PDB file of C-alpha atoms in Angstrom:
ATOM      1  CA  MET A   1     141.503  80.818 104.041  1.00 56.00           C
ATOM      2  CA  SER A   2     143.834  78.214 104.078  1.00 63.00           C
ATOM      3  CA  ASP A   3     143.633  74.435 105.260  1.00 63.00           C
ATOM      4  CA  THR A   4     146.906  75.262 107.028  1.00 63.00           C
ATOM      5  CA  THR A   5     145.297  78.247 108.695  1.00 68.00           C
ATOM      6  CA  SER A   6     142.112  76.634 109.395  1.00 68.00           C
ATOM      7  CA  LEU A   7     144.191  74.023 111.066  1.00 68.00           C
ATOM      8  CA  THR A   8     146.029  76.632 113.235  1.00 70.00           C
ATOM      9  CA  THR A   9     142.989  78.846 113.600  1.00 75.00           C
ATOM     10  CA  ASN A  10     141.449  75.366 115.421  1.00 74.00           C
ATOM     11  CA  LEU A  11     144.158  73.629 117.233  1.00 71.00           C
ATOM     12  CA  ARG A  12     145.108  76.958 119.290  1.00 73.00           C
ATOM     13  CA  ARG A  13     140.636  76.597 120.174  1.00 76.00           C
ATOM     14  CA  LEU A  14     141.579  73.845 121.333  1.00 72.00           C
ATOM     15  CA  ILE A  15     144.370  74.871 123.864  1.00 73.00           C
ATOM     16  CA  ASP A  16     142.710  77.368 124.772  1.00 73.00           C
ATOM     17  CA  GLU A  17     139.441  74.527 125.928  1.00 74.00           C
ATOM     18  CA  MET A  18     142.416  72.643 127.090  1.00 72.00           C
ATOM     19  CA  ARG A  19     143.094  75.410 129.589  1.00 71.00           C
ATOM     20  CA  ALA A  20     139.795  76.668 130.568  1.00 70.00           C
ATOM     21  CA  THR A  21     138.951  72.739 132.158  1.00 71.00           C
ATOM     22  CA  GLY A  22     142.300  72.032 132.914  1.00 72.00           C
ATOM     23  CA  PHE A  23     143.774  69.377 130.215  1.00 70.00           C
ATOM     24  CA  SER A  24     146.932  68.873 129.889  1.00 72.00           C
ATOM     25  CA  GLU A  25     146.634  66.346 127.154  1.00 73.00           C
ATOM     26  CA  LEU A  26     145.147  65.491 124.358  1.00 70.00           C
ATOM     27  CA  ASP A  27     145.144  63.547 121.275  1.00 71.00           C
ATOM     28  CA  LEU A  28     142.884  63.671 117.891  1.00 69.00           C
ATOM     29  CA  GLN A  29     143.216  60.631 115.726  1.00 71.00           C
ATOM     30  CA  ALA A  30     140.483  61.576 112.127  1.00 68.00           C
ATOM     31  CA  PRO A  31     140.518  59.303 109.087  1.00 73.00           C
ATOM     32  CA  ARG A  32     143.377  62.219 107.699  1.00 69.00           C
ATOM     33  CA  LEU A  33     144.973  63.930 110.212  1.00 67.00           C
ATOM     34  CA  LYS A  34     146.722  62.988 113.583  1.00 72.00           C
ATOM     35  CA  VAL A  35     147.037  65.679 116.245  1.00 71.00           C
ATOM     36  CA  ARG A  36     149.019  65.200 120.002  1.00 72.00           C
ATOM     37  CA  MET A  37     148.955  67.657 121.915  1.00 71.00           C
ATOM     38  CA  ILE A  38     150.427  68.711 125.693  1.00 73.00           C
ATOM     39  CA  LEU A  39     150.990  71.817 127.410  1.00 69.00           C
ATOM     40  CA  GLY A  40     153.516  71.789 129.824  1.00 63.00           C
ATOM     41  CA  PRO A  41     153.858  73.926 133.375  1.00 53.00           C
ATOM     42  CA  ALA A  42     155.127  76.604 131.854  1.00 42.00           C
ATOM     43  CA  VAL A  43     151.615  76.400 129.518  1.00 41.00           C
ATOM     44  CA  GLN A  44     153.178  76.563 126.851  1.00 44.00           C
ATOM     45  CA  PRO A  45     152.141  74.645 124.149  1.00 46.00           C
ATOM     46  CA  ALA A  46     153.933  71.603 121.962  1.00 50.00           C
ATOM     47  CA  VAL A  47     151.985  70.218 119.172  1.00 54.00           C
ATOM     48  CA  PHE A  48     152.352  67.978 117.155  1.00 54.00           C
ATOM     49  CA  ALA A  49     150.523  67.119 113.870  1.00 57.00           C
ATOM     50  CA  THR A  50     151.791  64.455 111.518  1.00 57.00           C
ATOM     51  CA  ALA A  51     151.162  65.628 107.232  1.00 58.00           C
ATOM     52  CA  PRO A  52     147.775  63.001 106.339  1.00 60.00           C
ATOM     53  CA  VAL A  53     147.211  59.895 105.718  1.00 58.00           C
ATOM     54  CA  LEU A  54     146.386  59.097 102.709  1.00 58.00           C
ATOM     55  CA  ASP A  55     147.316  55.954 102.789  1.00 56.00           C
ATOM     56  CA  THR A  56     143.504  54.213 103.999  1.00 55.00           C
ATOM     57  CA  GLU A  57     145.042  50.632 104.789  1.00 58.00           C
ATOM     58  CA  ALA A  58     147.669  52.102 106.710  1.00 56.00           C
ATOM     59  CA  GLU A  59     149.453  50.568 109.689  1.00 63.00           C
ATOM     60  CA  GLU A  60     148.186  51.714 113.779  1.00 64.00           C
ATOM     61  CA  PRO A  61     150.769  53.145 115.123  1.00 64.00           C
ATOM     62  CA  PRO A  62     152.113  51.279 118.444  1.00 65.00           C
ATOM     63  CA  THR A  63     150.178  52.889 121.774  1.00 68.00           C
ATOM     64  CA  MET A  64     151.851  54.299 123.663  1.00 69.00           C
ATOM     65  CA  PRO A  65     151.989  55.222 127.651  1.00 72.00           C
ATOM     66  CA  VAL A  66     149.951  58.458 128.956  1.00 82.00           C
ATOM     67  CA  SER A  67     150.792  60.433 131.549  1.00 86.00           C
ATOM     68  CA  ARG A  68     148.574  60.105 134.630  1.00 92.00           C
ATOM     69  CA  GLN A  69     148.090  63.600 136.492  1.00 94.00           C
ATOM     70  CA  ILE A  70     147.543  62.809 139.821  1.00 94.00           C
ATOM     71  CA  ARG A  71     145.656  65.749 141.844  1.00 95.00           C
ATOM     72  CA  ALA A  72     144.073  67.428 145.764  1.00 94.00           C
ATOM     73  CA  GLU A  73     141.670  65.619 147.034  1.00 91.00           C
ATOM     74  CA  ARG A  74     141.811  68.754 149.729  1.00 91.00           C
ATOM     75  CA  VAL A  75     142.281  71.810 150.612  1.00 93.00           C
ATOM     76  CA  GLY A  76     145.308  72.663 151.866  1.00 94.00           C
ATOM     77  CA  VAL A  77     149.221  73.827 152.568  1.00 96.00           C
ATOM     78  CA  PHE A  78     150.967  71.396 150.109  1.00 96.00           C
ATOM     79  CA  SER A  79     154.447  69.968 151.329  1.00 95.00           C
ATOM     80  CA  PHE A  80     155.922  66.860 149.924  1.00 93.00           C
ATOM     81  CA  GLY A  81     156.994  65.200 153.806  1.00 83.00           C
ATOM     82  CA  ARG A  82     160.254  63.764 155.019  1.00 86.00           C
ATOM     83  CA  GLN A  83     161.418  63.010 151.495  1.00 87.00           C
ATOM     84  CA  ARG A  84     161.015  65.711 148.635  1.00 92.00           C
ATOM     85  CA  VAL A  85     160.673  63.839 145.141  1.00 93.00           C
ATOM     86  CA  GLU A  86     161.829  65.090 141.930  1.00 94.00           C
ATOM     87  CA  THR A  87     161.176  65.104 138.342  1.00 93.00           C
ATOM     88  CA  GLY A  88     162.267  62.278 136.608  1.00 93.00           C
ATOM     89  CA  ALA A  89     161.884  59.769 139.830  1.00 94.00           C
ATOM     90  CA  THR A  90     160.342  56.665 139.260  1.00 95.00           C
ATOM     91  CA  VAL A  91     158.020  55.871 142.173  1.00 94.00           C
ATOM     92  CA  ILE A  92     156.365  52.638 143.931  1.00 94.00           C
ATOM     93  CA  LYS A  93     152.123  52.218 143.575  1.00 94.00           C
ATOM     94  CA  GLY A  94     151.054  53.547 147.742  1.00 94.00           C
ATOM     95  CA  GLN A  95     154.475  55.150 147.652  1.00 94.00           C
ATOM     96  CA  THR A  96     154.120  58.915 149.324  1.00 94.00           C
ATOM     97  CA  LEU A  97     154.779  62.102 147.356  1.00 95.00           C
ATOM     98  CA  GLY A  98     153.344  64.428 149.699  1.00 95.00           C
ATOM     99  CA  LEU A  99     151.875  66.364 152.012  1.00 95.00           C
ATOM    100  CA  ILE A 100     148.339  68.135 151.757  1.00 95.00           C
ATOM    101  CA  LYS A 101     147.267  69.757 155.345  1.00 94.00           C
ATOM    102  CA  GLY A 102     143.881  71.815 155.986  1.00 89.00           C
ATOM    103  CA  ILE A 103     142.528  73.331 159.184  1.00 86.00           C
ATOM    104  CA  SER A 104     141.618  70.354 160.961  1.00 85.00           C
ATOM    105  CA  ILE A 105     143.196  67.418 159.284  1.00 88.00           C
ATOM    106  CA  GLN A 106     145.956  66.077 156.979  1.00 91.00           C
ATOM    107  CA  ASP A 107     145.366  63.828 153.537  1.00 91.00           C
ATOM    108  CA  GLN A 108     148.910  62.123 152.186  1.00 93.00           C
ATOM    109  CA  VAL A 109     149.404  62.628 148.162  1.00 94.00           C
ATOM    110  CA  ILE A 110     150.198  58.931 147.108  1.00 93.00           C
ATOM    111  CA  ALA A 111     151.226  57.387 144.008  1.00 94.00           C
ATOM    112  CA  PRO A 112     148.157  55.478 142.084  1.00 94.00           C
ATOM    113  CA  VAL A 113     150.810  53.248 140.351  1.00 94.00           C
ATOM    114  CA  ALA A 114     154.138  52.341 139.781  1.00 95.00           C
ATOM    115  CA  GLY A 115     155.952  54.548 137.601  1.00 95.00           C
ATOM    116  CA  ARG A 116     158.306  57.783 136.636  1.00 95.00           C
ATOM    117  CA  LEU A 117     157.086  61.029 137.635  1.00 95.00           C
ATOM    118  CA  THR A 118     157.128  63.190 134.121  1.00 94.00           C
ATOM    119  CA  ALA A 119     156.045  66.347 135.881  1.00 94.00           C
ATOM    120  CA  VAL A 120     155.457  67.971 139.273  1.00 95.00           C
ATOM    121  CA  LEU A 121     153.242  70.573 139.210  1.00 95.00           C
ATOM    122  CA  VAL A 122     153.603  71.814 143.177  1.00 95.00           C
ATOM    123  CA  GLU A 123     155.745  73.942 145.478  1.00 94.00           C
ATOM    124  CA  GLU A 124     156.517  73.758 149.098  1.00 95.00           C
ATOM    125  CA  GLY A 125     153.913  75.565 151.637  1.00 95.00           C
ATOM    126  CA  GLN A 126     151.881  76.156 147.877  1.00 95.00           C
ATOM    127  CA  ILE A 127     147.948  76.626 148.556  1.00 94.00           C
ATOM    128  CA  ILE A 128     146.143  73.694 146.831  1.00 93.00           C
ATOM    129  CA  ASP A 129     142.941  73.948 145.753  1.00 92.00           C
ATOM    130  CA  PHE A 130     140.695  70.674 145.463  1.00 90.00           C
ATOM    131  CA  GLY A 131     140.937  68.729 141.636  1.00 92.00           C
ATOM    132  CA  ARG A 132     144.461  70.904 141.099  1.00 95.00           C
ATOM    133  CA  PRO A 133     147.015  68.792 138.866  1.00 95.00           C
ATOM    134  CA  LEU A 134     150.060  67.710 141.525  1.00 96.00           C
ATOM    135  CA  PHE A 135     152.111  65.891 139.176  1.00 96.00           C
ATOM    136  CA  GLU A 136     151.934  63.634 136.886  1.00 96.00           C
ATOM    137  CA  LEU A 137     152.737  59.953 136.338  1.00 94.00           C
ATOM    138  CA  LEU A 138     153.916  57.914 132.903  1.00 94.00           C
ATOM    139  CA  PRO A 139     153.164  53.915 134.228  1.00 93.00           C
ATOM    140  CA  GLU A 140     155.468  50.926 134.545  1.00 87.00           C
ATOM    141  CA  ALA A 141     154.355  49.132 131.136  1.00 70.00           C
TER     142      ALA A 141
END
């Protein structure tokens, strides 16, 4: 099996594991390889792999901000409330992004930090399970 075929097989295994465990991003760095994978809402993997690093004294790449997922903390029906937030919207820490209405309680979904929404992963009226990703937020630098 060629190195390219082996790498492709291993990347597909990682993608399957990411889907099975609910992870949407993975950064992998080895001495001669750097890989960043992002699974989008449509569950189509985007795979970026750099050529093998041959120079052992290579510079460290600049650290990029990493998106954070905002997950449901209870089970219920999701609604945006008074103001719907969209992908690309700038939010402030503590801003209400939506509501989860359970049988006897209503809980707010709050932005944990200020930043920009990179994905809205939920729709109005959708039934939400505990731990389900609702939003992806890129924190301010």
